[in-house]
mmCIF file of C-alpha atoms in Angstrom:
data_model
loop_
_atom_site.group_PDB
_atom_site.id
_atom_site.type_symbol
_atom_site.label_atom_id
_atom_site.label_comp_id
_atom_site.label_asym_id
_atom_site.label_seq_id
_atom_site.Cartn_x
_atom_site.Cartn_y
_atom_site.Cartn_z
ATOM 1 C CA SER A 25 91.076 160.790 109.822
ATOM 2 C CA TYR A 26 90.188 159.735 113.368
ATOM 3 C CA GLU A 27 93.524 157.986 113.810
ATOM 4 C CA SER A 28 95.635 161.128 113.749
ATOM 5 C CA ALA A 29 93.467 162.691 116.454
ATOM 6 C CA MET A 30 93.558 159.484 118.465
ATOM 7 C CA GLU A 31 97.337 159.235 118.205
ATOM 8 C CA TYR A 32 97.608 162.835 119.348
ATOM 9 C CA LEU A 33 95.391 162.122 122.348
ATOM 10 C CA ALA A 34 97.350 158.952 123.153
ATOM 11 C CA TYR A 35 100.622 160.916 123.142
ATOM 12 C CA ARG A 36 99.073 163.518 125.429
ATOM 13 C CA LEU A 37 98.013 160.776 127.855
ATOM 14 C CA TYR A 38 101.510 159.268 127.783
ATOM 15 C CA ALA A 39 103.009 162.665 128.523
ATOM 16 C CA ASP A 40 100.648 163.514 131.375
ATOM 17 C CA ARG A 41 99.854 160.494 133.539
ATOM 18 C CA LYS A 42 97.665 162.643 135.798
ATOM 19 C CA LEU A 43 94.988 162.837 133.113
ATOM 20 C CA LYS A 44 92.581 160.106 134.146
ATOM 21 C CA THR A 45 89.641 161.072 131.945
ATOM 22 C CA VAL A 46 89.509 162.459 128.444
ATOM 23 C CA ASP A 47 86.988 164.960 127.150
ATOM 24 C CA ALA A 48 87.769 165.872 123.544
ATOM 25 C CA THR A 49 86.278 168.042 120.859
ATOM 26 C CA PHE A 50 86.645 166.860 117.287
ATOM 27 C CA VAL A 51 86.295 169.562 114.683
ATOM 28 C CA VAL A 52 84.803 168.168 111.482
ATOM 29 C CA PRO A 53 84.431 170.053 108.186
ATOM 30 C CA ASP A 54 80.905 171.411 107.922
ATOM 31 C CA GLN A 55 80.095 169.379 104.800
ATOM 32 C CA GLU A 56 81.071 166.119 106.598
ATOM 33 C CA LEU A 57 79.336 166.858 109.898
ATOM 34 C CA SER A 58 75.887 166.084 108.530
ATOM 35 C CA SER A 59 76.977 162.562 107.536
ATOM 36 C CA THR A 60 79.114 161.966 110.655
ATOM 37 C CA THR A 61 77.156 160.967 113.723
ATOM 38 C CA HIS A 62 78.291 160.764 117.307
ATOM 39 C CA HIS A 63 77.537 157.034 117.177
ATOM 40 C CA ASP A 64 79.775 156.563 114.100
ATOM 41 C CA VAL A 65 82.673 158.315 115.796
ATOM 42 C CA GLN A 66 82.150 156.368 119.033
ATOM 43 C CA ALA A 67 82.119 153.089 117.080
ATOM 44 C CA ALA A 68 85.327 154.081 115.249
ATOM 45 C CA ILE A 69 87.006 154.954 118.560
ATOM 46 C CA GLN A 70 85.953 151.625 120.064
ATOM 47 C CA ARG A 71 87.297 149.707 117.050
ATOM 48 C CA TRP A 72 90.584 151.623 117.113
ATOM 49 C CA THR A 73 91.149 151.226 120.855
ATOM 50 C CA ALA A 74 90.174 147.536 120.762
ATOM 51 C CA ALA A 75 92.692 146.964 117.953
ATOM 52 C CA LYS A 76 95.390 148.824 119.911
ATOM 53 C CA ILE A 77 94.657 146.836 123.082
ATOM 54 C CA GLU A 78 94.861 143.587 121.089
ATOM 55 C CA GLU A 79 98.125 144.782 119.531
ATOM 56 C CA THR A 80 99.462 145.428 123.035
ATOM 57 C CA HIS A 81 98.421 141.911 124.105
ATOM 58 C CA ILE A 82 100.262 140.426 121.115
ATOM 59 C CA GLU A 83 103.363 142.496 121.954
ATOM 60 C CA VAL A 84 103.292 141.178 125.543
ATOM 61 C CA GLN A 85 103.191 137.602 124.254
ATOM 62 C CA ALA A 86 105.969 138.271 121.741
ATOM 63 C CA ASP A 87 108.151 139.901 124.392
ATOM 64 C CA ALA A 88 107.584 136.951 126.722
ATOM 65 C CA THR A 89 108.678 134.528 123.987
ATOM 66 C CA ARG A 90 111.689 136.616 123.006
ATOM 67 C CA GLY A 91 112.538 137.229 126.652
ATOM 68 C CA GLY A 92 112.442 133.507 127.397
ATOM 69 C CA ARG A 93 114.799 132.767 124.525
ATOM 70 C CA ALA A 94 117.074 135.629 125.531
ATOM 71 C CA LEU A 95 117.060 134.373 129.120
ATOM 72 C CA LEU A 96 118.191 130.944 127.965
ATOM 73 C CA LEU A 97 120.991 132.364 125.819
ATOM 74 C CA GLY A 98 121.898 134.945 128.459
ATOM 75 C CA THR A 99 122.162 132.260 131.123
ATOM 76 C CA VAL A 100 124.439 130.163 128.918
ATOM 77 C CA ALA A 101 126.604 133.239 128.255
ATOM 78 C CA LEU A 102 126.597 134.164 131.956
ATOM 79 C CA VAL A 103 127.755 130.722 133.080
ATOM 80 C CA THR A 104 130.303 130.389 130.268
ATOM 81 C CA LEU A 105 131.881 133.786 130.870
ATOM 82 C CA LEU A 106 131.965 133.361 134.647
ATOM 83 C CA LEU A 107 133.553 129.908 134.289
ATOM 84 C CA LEU A 108 136.141 131.378 131.922
ATOM 85 C CA ALA A 109 136.850 134.185 134.426
ATOM 86 C CA HIS A 110 137.245 131.595 137.196
ATOM 87 C CA TRP A 111 139.592 129.550 134.996
ATOM 88 C CA LEU A 112 141.727 132.670 134.343
ATOM 89 C CA PHE A 113 141.793 133.367 138.081
ATOM 90 C CA GLU A 114 142.964 129.844 138.890
ATOM 91 C CA THR A 115 145.381 129.444 135.976
ATOM 92 C CA PHE A 116 147.350 132.665 135.685
ATOM 93 C CA GLU A 117 149.479 134.579 138.134
ATOM 94 C CA PRO A 118 148.016 137.782 139.549
ATOM 95 C CA GLY A 119 148.678 140.789 137.376
ATOM 96 C CA TYR A 120 147.151 143.698 135.583
ATOM 97 C CA LEU A 121 146.311 141.750 132.396
ATOM 98 C CA ARG A 122 144.714 138.840 134.271
ATOM 99 C CA ASN A 123 142.658 141.160 136.487
ATOM 100 C CA THR A 124 141.502 143.229 133.510
ATOM 101 C CA ALA A 125 140.472 140.118 131.569
ATOM 102 C CA ILE A 126 138.603 138.685 134.573
ATOM 103 C CA THR A 127 136.785 141.986 135.150
ATOM 104 C CA ALA A 128 135.882 142.254 131.454
ATOM 105 C CA LEU A 129 134.512 138.699 131.458
ATOM 106 C CA GLN A 130 132.461 139.355 134.601
ATOM 107 C CA ILE A 131 131.029 142.538 133.124
ATOM 108 C CA GLY A 132 130.240 140.740 129.875
ATOM 109 C CA ALA A 133 128.542 137.945 131.816
ATOM 110 C CA TRP A 134 126.167 140.323 133.567
ATOM 111 C CA VAL A 135 125.584 142.467 130.487
ATOM 112 C CA SER A 136 124.435 139.315 128.676
ATOM 113 C CA MET A 137 121.478 139.270 131.074
ATOM 114 C CA TRP A 138 120.348 142.810 130.228
ATOM 115 C CA ILE A 139 118.133 141.935 127.235
ATOM 116 C CA PRO A 140 116.257 139.170 129.067
ATOM 117 C CA ILE A 141 115.674 141.454 132.043
ATOM 118 C CA ASP A 142 114.547 144.244 129.736
ATOM 119 C CA ARG A 143 112.146 141.988 127.823
ATOM 120 C CA LEU A 144 110.705 140.151 130.802
ATOM 121 C CA VAL A 145 110.534 142.946 133.374
ATOM 122 C CA TRP A 146 110.682 146.448 131.950
ATOM 123 C CA SER A 147 108.712 146.002 128.732
ATOM 124 C CA ALA A 148 105.791 144.658 130.782
ATOM 125 C CA TRP A 149 105.429 148.082 132.404
ATOM 126 C CA THR A 150 105.456 149.799 129.026
ATOM 127 C CA HIS A 151 102.720 147.528 127.710
ATOM 128 C CA ARG A 152 100.696 147.992 130.885
ATOM 129 C CA ASN A 153 100.878 151.770 130.403
ATOM 130 C CA ASP A 154 99.897 151.405 126.735
ATOM 131 C CA ARG A 155 96.825 149.408 127.669
ATOM 132 C CA GLY A 156 95.812 151.987 130.268
ATOM 133 C CA VAL A 157 96.070 154.803 127.723
ATOM 134 C CA TYR A 158 93.896 152.934 125.227
ATOM 135 C CA GLU A 159 91.335 152.047 127.894
ATOM 136 C CA ARG A 160 91.072 155.724 128.888
ATOM 137 C CA LEU A 161 90.634 156.685 125.243
ATOM 138 C CA ALA A 162 87.897 154.070 124.826
ATOM 139 C CA ALA A 163 86.044 155.614 127.763
ATOM 140 C CA MET A 164 86.476 159.235 126.675
ATOM 141 C CA THR A 165 83.645 161.643 126.112
ATOM 142 C CA PHE A 166 83.684 163.899 123.088
ATOM 143 C CA THR A 167 81.738 166.407 121.079
ATOM 144 C CA LEU A 168 81.696 167.107 117.371
ATOM 145 C CA GLU A 169 81.870 170.688 116.139
ATOM 146 C CA PRO A 170 81.597 172.037 112.608
ATOM 147 C CA ARG A 171 84.535 173.699 110.928
ATOM 148 C CA MET A 172 83.753 175.973 108.045
ATOM 149 C CA ASP A 173 87.282 176.502 106.724
ATOM 150 C CA GLU A 174 90.036 174.251 105.393
ATOM 151 C CA PRO A 175 91.669 171.415 107.374
ATOM 152 C CA ASN A 176 94.156 172.471 110.059
ATOM 153 C CA GLU A 177 97.908 172.867 109.578
ATOM 154 C CA THR A 178 98.568 169.183 110.317
ATOM 155 C CA GLY A 179 96.353 168.204 107.403
ATOM 156 C CA GLY A 180 93.781 166.562 109.662
ATOM 157 C CA ASN A 181 90.172 167.510 110.109
ATOM 158 C CA TRP A 182 90.382 167.800 113.883
ATOM 159 C CA ALA A 183 91.677 170.255 116.399
ATOM 160 C CA PRO A 184 92.725 169.364 119.956
ATOM 161 C CA ARG A 185 91.533 171.629 122.746
#
């Protein structure tokens, strides 16, 4: 399976951001090497990376939609909780219970904004990194080598080097 090797390479690129180019060797069982051409493997890699890049694009759109909805709900919660905290401040005498309730409401108000911020700001960086990994994999160079023995310990017919 090409996918298991590709996933392995993608994880390696995630782990080491300094790797800008990829040069891989795919070890193919000897009996399959004659029917597997470099062009076939390159086409499979291009299809896989294109699908992953499209998947990343869809995830960006989904996160933007979810983030927009979360921002709307978070803003409503923020305003409601801050108004309630202000009402407690104006209505009740100073004391430990009032101050604790006001602080809890203020914390809750700002925590309600965490999911929208996460969806709209931080997930964009994750998707940008994903796309970069897949683009580097699409541009990788590779060689095919025969393997005379059984598949490796992971069950795949490839070996990273």
